[in-house]
mmCIF file with all atom_site columns, C-alpha atoms in Angstrom:
data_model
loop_
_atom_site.group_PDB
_atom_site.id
_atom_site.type_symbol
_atom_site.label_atom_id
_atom_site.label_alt_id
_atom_site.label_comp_id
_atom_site.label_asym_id
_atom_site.label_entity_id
_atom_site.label_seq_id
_atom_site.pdbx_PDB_ins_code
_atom_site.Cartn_x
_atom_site.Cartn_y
_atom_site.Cartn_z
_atom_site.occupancy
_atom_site.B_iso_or_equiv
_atom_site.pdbx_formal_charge
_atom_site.auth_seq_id
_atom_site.auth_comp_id
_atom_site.auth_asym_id
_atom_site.auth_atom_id
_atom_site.pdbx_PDB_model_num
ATOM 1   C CA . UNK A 1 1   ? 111.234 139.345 87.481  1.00 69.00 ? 242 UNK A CA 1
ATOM 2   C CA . UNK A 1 2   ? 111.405 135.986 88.029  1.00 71.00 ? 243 UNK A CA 1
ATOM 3   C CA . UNK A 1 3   ? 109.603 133.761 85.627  1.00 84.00 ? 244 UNK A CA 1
ATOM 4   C CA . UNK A 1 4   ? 108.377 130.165 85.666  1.00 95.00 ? 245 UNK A CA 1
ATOM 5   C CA . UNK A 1 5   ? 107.007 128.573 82.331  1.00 95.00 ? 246 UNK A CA 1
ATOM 6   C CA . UNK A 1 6   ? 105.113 125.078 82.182  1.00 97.00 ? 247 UNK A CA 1
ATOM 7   C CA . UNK A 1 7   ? 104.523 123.406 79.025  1.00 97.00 ? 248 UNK A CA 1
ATOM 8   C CA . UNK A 1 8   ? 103.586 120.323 77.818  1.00 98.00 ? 249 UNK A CA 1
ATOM 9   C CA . UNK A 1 9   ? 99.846  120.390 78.705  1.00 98.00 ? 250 UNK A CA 1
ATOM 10  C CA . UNK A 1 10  ? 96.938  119.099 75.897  1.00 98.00 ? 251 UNK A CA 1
ATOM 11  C CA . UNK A 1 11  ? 94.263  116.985 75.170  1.00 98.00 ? 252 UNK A CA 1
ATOM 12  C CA . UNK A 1 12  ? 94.659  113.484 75.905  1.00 98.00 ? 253 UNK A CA 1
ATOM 13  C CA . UNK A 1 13  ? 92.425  110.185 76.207  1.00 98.00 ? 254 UNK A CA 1
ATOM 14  C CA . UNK A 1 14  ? 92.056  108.053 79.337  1.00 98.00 ? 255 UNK A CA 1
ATOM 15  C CA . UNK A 1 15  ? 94.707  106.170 80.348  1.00 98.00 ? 256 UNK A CA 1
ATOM 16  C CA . UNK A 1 16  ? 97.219  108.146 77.616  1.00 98.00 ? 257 UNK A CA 1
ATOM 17  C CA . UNK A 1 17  ? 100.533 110.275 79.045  1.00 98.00 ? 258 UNK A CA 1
ATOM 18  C CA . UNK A 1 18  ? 101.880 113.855 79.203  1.00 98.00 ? 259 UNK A CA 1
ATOM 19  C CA . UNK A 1 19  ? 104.470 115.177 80.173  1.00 98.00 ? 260 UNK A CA 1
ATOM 20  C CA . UNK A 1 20  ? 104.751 118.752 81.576  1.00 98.00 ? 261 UNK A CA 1
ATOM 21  C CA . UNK A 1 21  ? 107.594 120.753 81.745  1.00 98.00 ? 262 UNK A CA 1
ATOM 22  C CA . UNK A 1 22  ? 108.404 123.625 84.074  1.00 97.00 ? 263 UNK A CA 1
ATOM 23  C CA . UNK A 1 23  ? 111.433 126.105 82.876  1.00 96.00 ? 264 UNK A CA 1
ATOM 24  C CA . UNK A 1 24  ? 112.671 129.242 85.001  1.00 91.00 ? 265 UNK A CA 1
ATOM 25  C CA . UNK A 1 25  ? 113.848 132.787 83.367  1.00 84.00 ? 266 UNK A CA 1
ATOM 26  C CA . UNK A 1 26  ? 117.385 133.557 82.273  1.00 80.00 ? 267 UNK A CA 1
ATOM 27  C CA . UNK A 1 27  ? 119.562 134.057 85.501  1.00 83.00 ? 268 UNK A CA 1
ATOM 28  C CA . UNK A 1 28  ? 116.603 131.961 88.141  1.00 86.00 ? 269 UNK A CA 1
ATOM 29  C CA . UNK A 1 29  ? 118.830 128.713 89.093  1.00 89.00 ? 270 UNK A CA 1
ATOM 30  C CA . UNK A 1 30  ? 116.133 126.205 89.793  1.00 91.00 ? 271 UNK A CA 1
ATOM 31  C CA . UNK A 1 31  ? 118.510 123.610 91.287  1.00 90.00 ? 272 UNK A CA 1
ATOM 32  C CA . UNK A 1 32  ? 118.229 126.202 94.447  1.00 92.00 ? 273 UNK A CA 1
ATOM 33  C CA . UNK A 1 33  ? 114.648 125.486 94.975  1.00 95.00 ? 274 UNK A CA 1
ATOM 34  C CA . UNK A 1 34  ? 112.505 122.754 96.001  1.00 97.00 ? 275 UNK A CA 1
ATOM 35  C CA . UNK A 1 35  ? 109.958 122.542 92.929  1.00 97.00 ? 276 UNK A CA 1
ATOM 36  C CA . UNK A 1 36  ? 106.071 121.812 93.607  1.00 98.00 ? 277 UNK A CA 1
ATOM 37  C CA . UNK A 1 37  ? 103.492 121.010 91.098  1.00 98.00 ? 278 UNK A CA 1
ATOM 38  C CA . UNK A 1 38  ? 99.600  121.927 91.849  1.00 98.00 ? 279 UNK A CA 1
ATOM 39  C CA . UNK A 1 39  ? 96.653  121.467 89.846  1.00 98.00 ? 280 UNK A CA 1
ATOM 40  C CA . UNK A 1 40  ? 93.030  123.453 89.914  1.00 98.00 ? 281 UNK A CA 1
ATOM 41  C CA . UNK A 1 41  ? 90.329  121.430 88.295  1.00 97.00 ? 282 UNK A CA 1
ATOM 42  C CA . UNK A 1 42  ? 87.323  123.534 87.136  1.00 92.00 ? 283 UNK A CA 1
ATOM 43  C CA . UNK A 1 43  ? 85.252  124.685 90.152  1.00 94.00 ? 284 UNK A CA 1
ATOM 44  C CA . UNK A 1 44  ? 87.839  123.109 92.920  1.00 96.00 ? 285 UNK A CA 1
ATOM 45  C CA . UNK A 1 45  ? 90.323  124.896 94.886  1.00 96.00 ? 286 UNK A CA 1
ATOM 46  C CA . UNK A 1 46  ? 94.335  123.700 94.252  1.00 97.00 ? 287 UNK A CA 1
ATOM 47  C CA . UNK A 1 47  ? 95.767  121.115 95.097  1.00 97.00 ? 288 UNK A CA 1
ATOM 48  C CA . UNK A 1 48  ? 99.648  120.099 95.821  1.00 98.00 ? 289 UNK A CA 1
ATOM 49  C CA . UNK A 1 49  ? 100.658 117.445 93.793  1.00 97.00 ? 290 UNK A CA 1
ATOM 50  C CA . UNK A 1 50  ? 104.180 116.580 94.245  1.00 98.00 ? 291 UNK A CA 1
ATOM 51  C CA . UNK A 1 51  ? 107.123 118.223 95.555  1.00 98.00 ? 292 UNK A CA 1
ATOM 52  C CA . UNK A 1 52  ? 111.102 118.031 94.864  1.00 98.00 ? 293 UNK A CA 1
ATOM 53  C CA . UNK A 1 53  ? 113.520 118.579 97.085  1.00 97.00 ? 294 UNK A CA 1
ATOM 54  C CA . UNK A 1 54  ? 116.493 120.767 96.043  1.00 94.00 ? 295 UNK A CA 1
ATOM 55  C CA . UNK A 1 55  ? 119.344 118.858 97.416  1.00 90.00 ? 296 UNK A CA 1
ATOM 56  C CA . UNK A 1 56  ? 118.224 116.088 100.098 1.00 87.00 ? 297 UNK A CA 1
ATOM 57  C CA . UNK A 1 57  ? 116.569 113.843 97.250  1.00 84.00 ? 298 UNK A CA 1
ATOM 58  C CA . UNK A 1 58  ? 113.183 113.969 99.191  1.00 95.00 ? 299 UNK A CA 1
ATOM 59  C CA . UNK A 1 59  ? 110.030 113.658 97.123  1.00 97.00 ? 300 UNK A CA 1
ATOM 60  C CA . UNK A 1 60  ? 106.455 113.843 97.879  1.00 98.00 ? 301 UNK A CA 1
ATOM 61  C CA . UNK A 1 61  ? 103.299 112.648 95.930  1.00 98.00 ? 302 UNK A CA 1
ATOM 62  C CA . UNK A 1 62  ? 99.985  113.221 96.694  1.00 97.00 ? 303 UNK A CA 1
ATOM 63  C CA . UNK A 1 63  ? 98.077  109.581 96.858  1.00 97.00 ? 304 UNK A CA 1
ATOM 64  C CA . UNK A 1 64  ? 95.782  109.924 94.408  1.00 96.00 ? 305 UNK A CA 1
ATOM 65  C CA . UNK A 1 65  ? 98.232  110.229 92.063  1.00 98.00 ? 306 UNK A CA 1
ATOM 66  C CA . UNK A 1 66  ? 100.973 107.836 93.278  1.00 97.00 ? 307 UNK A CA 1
ATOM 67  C CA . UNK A 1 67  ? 102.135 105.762 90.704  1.00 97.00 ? 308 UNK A CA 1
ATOM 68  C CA . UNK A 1 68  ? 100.617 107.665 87.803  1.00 98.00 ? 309 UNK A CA 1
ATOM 69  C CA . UNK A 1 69  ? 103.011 110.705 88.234  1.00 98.00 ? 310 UNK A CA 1
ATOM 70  C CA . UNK A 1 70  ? 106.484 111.023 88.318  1.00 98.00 ? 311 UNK A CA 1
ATOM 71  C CA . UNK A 1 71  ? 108.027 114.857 89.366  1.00 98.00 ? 312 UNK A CA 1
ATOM 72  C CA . UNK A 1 72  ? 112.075 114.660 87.881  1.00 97.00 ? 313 UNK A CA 1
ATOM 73  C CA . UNK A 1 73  ? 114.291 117.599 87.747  1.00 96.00 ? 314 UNK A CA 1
ATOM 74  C CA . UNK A 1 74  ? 117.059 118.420 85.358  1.00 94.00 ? 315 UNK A CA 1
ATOM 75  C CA . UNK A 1 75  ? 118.955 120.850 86.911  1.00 92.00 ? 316 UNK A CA 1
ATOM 76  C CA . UNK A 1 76  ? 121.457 121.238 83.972  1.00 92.00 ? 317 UNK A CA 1
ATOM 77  C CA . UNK A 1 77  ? 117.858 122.217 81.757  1.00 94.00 ? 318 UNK A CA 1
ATOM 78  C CA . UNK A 1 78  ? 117.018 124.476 84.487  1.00 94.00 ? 319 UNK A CA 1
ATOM 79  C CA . UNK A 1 79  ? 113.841 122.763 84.136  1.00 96.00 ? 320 UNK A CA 1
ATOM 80  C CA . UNK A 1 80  ? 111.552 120.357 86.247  1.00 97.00 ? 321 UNK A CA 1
ATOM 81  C CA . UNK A 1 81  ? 108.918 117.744 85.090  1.00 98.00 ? 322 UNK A CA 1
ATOM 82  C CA . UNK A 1 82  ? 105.995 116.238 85.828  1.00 98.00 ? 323 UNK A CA 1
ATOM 83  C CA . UNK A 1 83  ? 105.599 112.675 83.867  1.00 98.00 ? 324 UNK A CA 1
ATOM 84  C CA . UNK A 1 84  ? 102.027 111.620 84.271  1.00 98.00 ? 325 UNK A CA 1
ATOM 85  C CA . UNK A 1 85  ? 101.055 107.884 82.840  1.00 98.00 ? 326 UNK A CA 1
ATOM 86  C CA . UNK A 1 86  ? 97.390  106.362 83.143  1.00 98.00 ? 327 UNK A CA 1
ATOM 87  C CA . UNK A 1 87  ? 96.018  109.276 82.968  1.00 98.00 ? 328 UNK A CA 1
ATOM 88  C CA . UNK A 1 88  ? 92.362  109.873 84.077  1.00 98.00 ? 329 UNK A CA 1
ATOM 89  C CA . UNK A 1 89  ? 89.054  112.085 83.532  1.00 97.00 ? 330 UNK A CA 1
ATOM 90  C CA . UNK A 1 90  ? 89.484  113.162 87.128  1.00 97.00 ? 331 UNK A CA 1
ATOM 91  C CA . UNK A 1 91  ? 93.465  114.407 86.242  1.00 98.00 ? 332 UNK A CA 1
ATOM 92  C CA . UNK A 1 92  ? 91.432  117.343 84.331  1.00 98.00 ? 333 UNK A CA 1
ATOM 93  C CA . UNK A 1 93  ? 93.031  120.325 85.247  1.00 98.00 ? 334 UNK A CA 1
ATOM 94  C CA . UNK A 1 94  ? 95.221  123.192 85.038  1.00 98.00 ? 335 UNK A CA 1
ATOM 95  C CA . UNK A 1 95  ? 98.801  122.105 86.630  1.00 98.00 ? 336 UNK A CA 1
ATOM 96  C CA . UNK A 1 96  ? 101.280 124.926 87.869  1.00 98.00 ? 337 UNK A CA 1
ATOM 97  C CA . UNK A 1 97  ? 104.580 124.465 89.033  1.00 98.00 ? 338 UNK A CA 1
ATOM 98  C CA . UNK A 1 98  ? 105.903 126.562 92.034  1.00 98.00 ? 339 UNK A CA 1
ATOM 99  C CA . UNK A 1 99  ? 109.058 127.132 93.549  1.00 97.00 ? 340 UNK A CA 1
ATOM 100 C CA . UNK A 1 100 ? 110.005 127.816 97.298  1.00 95.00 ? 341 UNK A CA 1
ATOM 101 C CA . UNK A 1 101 ? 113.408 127.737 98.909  1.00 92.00 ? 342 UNK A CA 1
ATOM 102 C CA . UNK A 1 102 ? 115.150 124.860 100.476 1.00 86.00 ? 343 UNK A CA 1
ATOM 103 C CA . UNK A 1 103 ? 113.301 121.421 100.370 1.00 95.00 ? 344 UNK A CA 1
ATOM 104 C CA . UNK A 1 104 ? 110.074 119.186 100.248 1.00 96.00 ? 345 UNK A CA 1
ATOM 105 C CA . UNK A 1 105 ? 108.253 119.127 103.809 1.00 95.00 ? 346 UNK A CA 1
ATOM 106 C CA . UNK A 1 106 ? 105.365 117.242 104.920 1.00 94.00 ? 347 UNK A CA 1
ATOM 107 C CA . UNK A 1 107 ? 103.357 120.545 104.275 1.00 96.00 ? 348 UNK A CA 1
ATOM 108 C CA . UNK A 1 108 ? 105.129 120.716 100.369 1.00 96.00 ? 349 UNK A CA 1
ATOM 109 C CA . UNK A 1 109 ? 100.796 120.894 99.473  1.00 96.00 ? 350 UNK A CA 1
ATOM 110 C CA . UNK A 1 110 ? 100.637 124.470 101.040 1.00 96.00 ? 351 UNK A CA 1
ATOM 111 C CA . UNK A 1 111 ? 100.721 126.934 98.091  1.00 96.00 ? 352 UNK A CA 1
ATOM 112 C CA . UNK A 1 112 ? 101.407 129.796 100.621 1.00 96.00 ? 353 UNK A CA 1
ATOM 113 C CA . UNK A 1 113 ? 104.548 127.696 100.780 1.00 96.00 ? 354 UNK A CA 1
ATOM 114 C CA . UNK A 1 114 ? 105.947 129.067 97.606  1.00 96.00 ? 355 UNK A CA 1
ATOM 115 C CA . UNK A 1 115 ? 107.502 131.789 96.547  1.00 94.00 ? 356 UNK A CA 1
ATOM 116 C CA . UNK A 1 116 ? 106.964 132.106 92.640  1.00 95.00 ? 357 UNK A CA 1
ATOM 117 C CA . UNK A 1 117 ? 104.583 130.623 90.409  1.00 96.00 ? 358 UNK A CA 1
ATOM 118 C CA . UNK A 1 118 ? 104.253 129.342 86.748  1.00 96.00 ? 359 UNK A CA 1
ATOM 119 C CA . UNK A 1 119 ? 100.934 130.275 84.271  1.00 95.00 ? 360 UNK A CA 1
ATOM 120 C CA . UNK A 1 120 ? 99.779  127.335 84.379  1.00 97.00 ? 361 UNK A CA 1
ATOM 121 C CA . UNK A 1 121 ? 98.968  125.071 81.741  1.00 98.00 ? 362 UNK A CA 1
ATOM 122 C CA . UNK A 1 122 ? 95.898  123.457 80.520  1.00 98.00 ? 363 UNK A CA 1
ATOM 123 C CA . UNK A 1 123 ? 95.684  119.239 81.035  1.00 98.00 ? 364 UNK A CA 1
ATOM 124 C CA . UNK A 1 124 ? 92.155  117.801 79.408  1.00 98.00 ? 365 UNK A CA 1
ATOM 125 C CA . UNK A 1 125 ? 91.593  114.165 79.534  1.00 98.00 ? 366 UNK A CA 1
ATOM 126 C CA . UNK A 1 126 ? 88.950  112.677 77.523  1.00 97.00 ? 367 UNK A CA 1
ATOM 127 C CA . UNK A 1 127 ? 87.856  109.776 74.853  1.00 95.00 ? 368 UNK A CA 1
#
């Protein structure tokens, strides 16, 4: 059973940084898979952050988060991350990461998209 494990969420204060981790099971490669991260804020459906590409380099970012967050990948960690800076009220949220094979696509905000999913983990901004 494949397992994907985000960490790094908390409680924060308005224009403060996090940085969320996203780790995969014993024997899941994540340098195989493109790597999304989503978010669900309380009452709101989920929406696709930012996406990874496997092995073409390709990255996408949602706009209302460009140049805030940053999605990296370690693929030696088996782990992806999500560096978010200036953070707001609005960023409020639970964030998930999600894997799906091959690479980032102009549709990398689909959820159906991907394959296996993270917990989630909790994100609260506020003074």
């Amino acid at each position: 059973q494949v397992q994907l494990v985000e960490s790094g969420g908390g409680l924060v204060q308005p224009g403060g940084s996090l940085r969320l981790s996203c780790g995969a099971s014993s024997g899941f490669g994540l340098g195989y898979y493109a790597i999304g991260w989503f978010r669900q804020a309380p009452g709101k459906g989920r929406e696709g952050i930012s996406c990874i590409s496997s092995t073409d380099g390709k990255i996408y970012v949602v706009d209302s988060v460009k140049g805030r967050f940053t999605i990296s990948r370690d693929n030696a960690k088996n782990t992806a991350y999500l560096h978010m800076n200036s953070l707001k009220l609005e960023d409020t949220a639970i964030y998930y990461c999600a894997a799906k094979q091959g690479e980032c696509y102009d549709d990398y905000d689909v959820s159906d998209n991907y394959h296996f999913w993270g917990q989630g983990t909790q994100v609260t901004v506020s003074s």
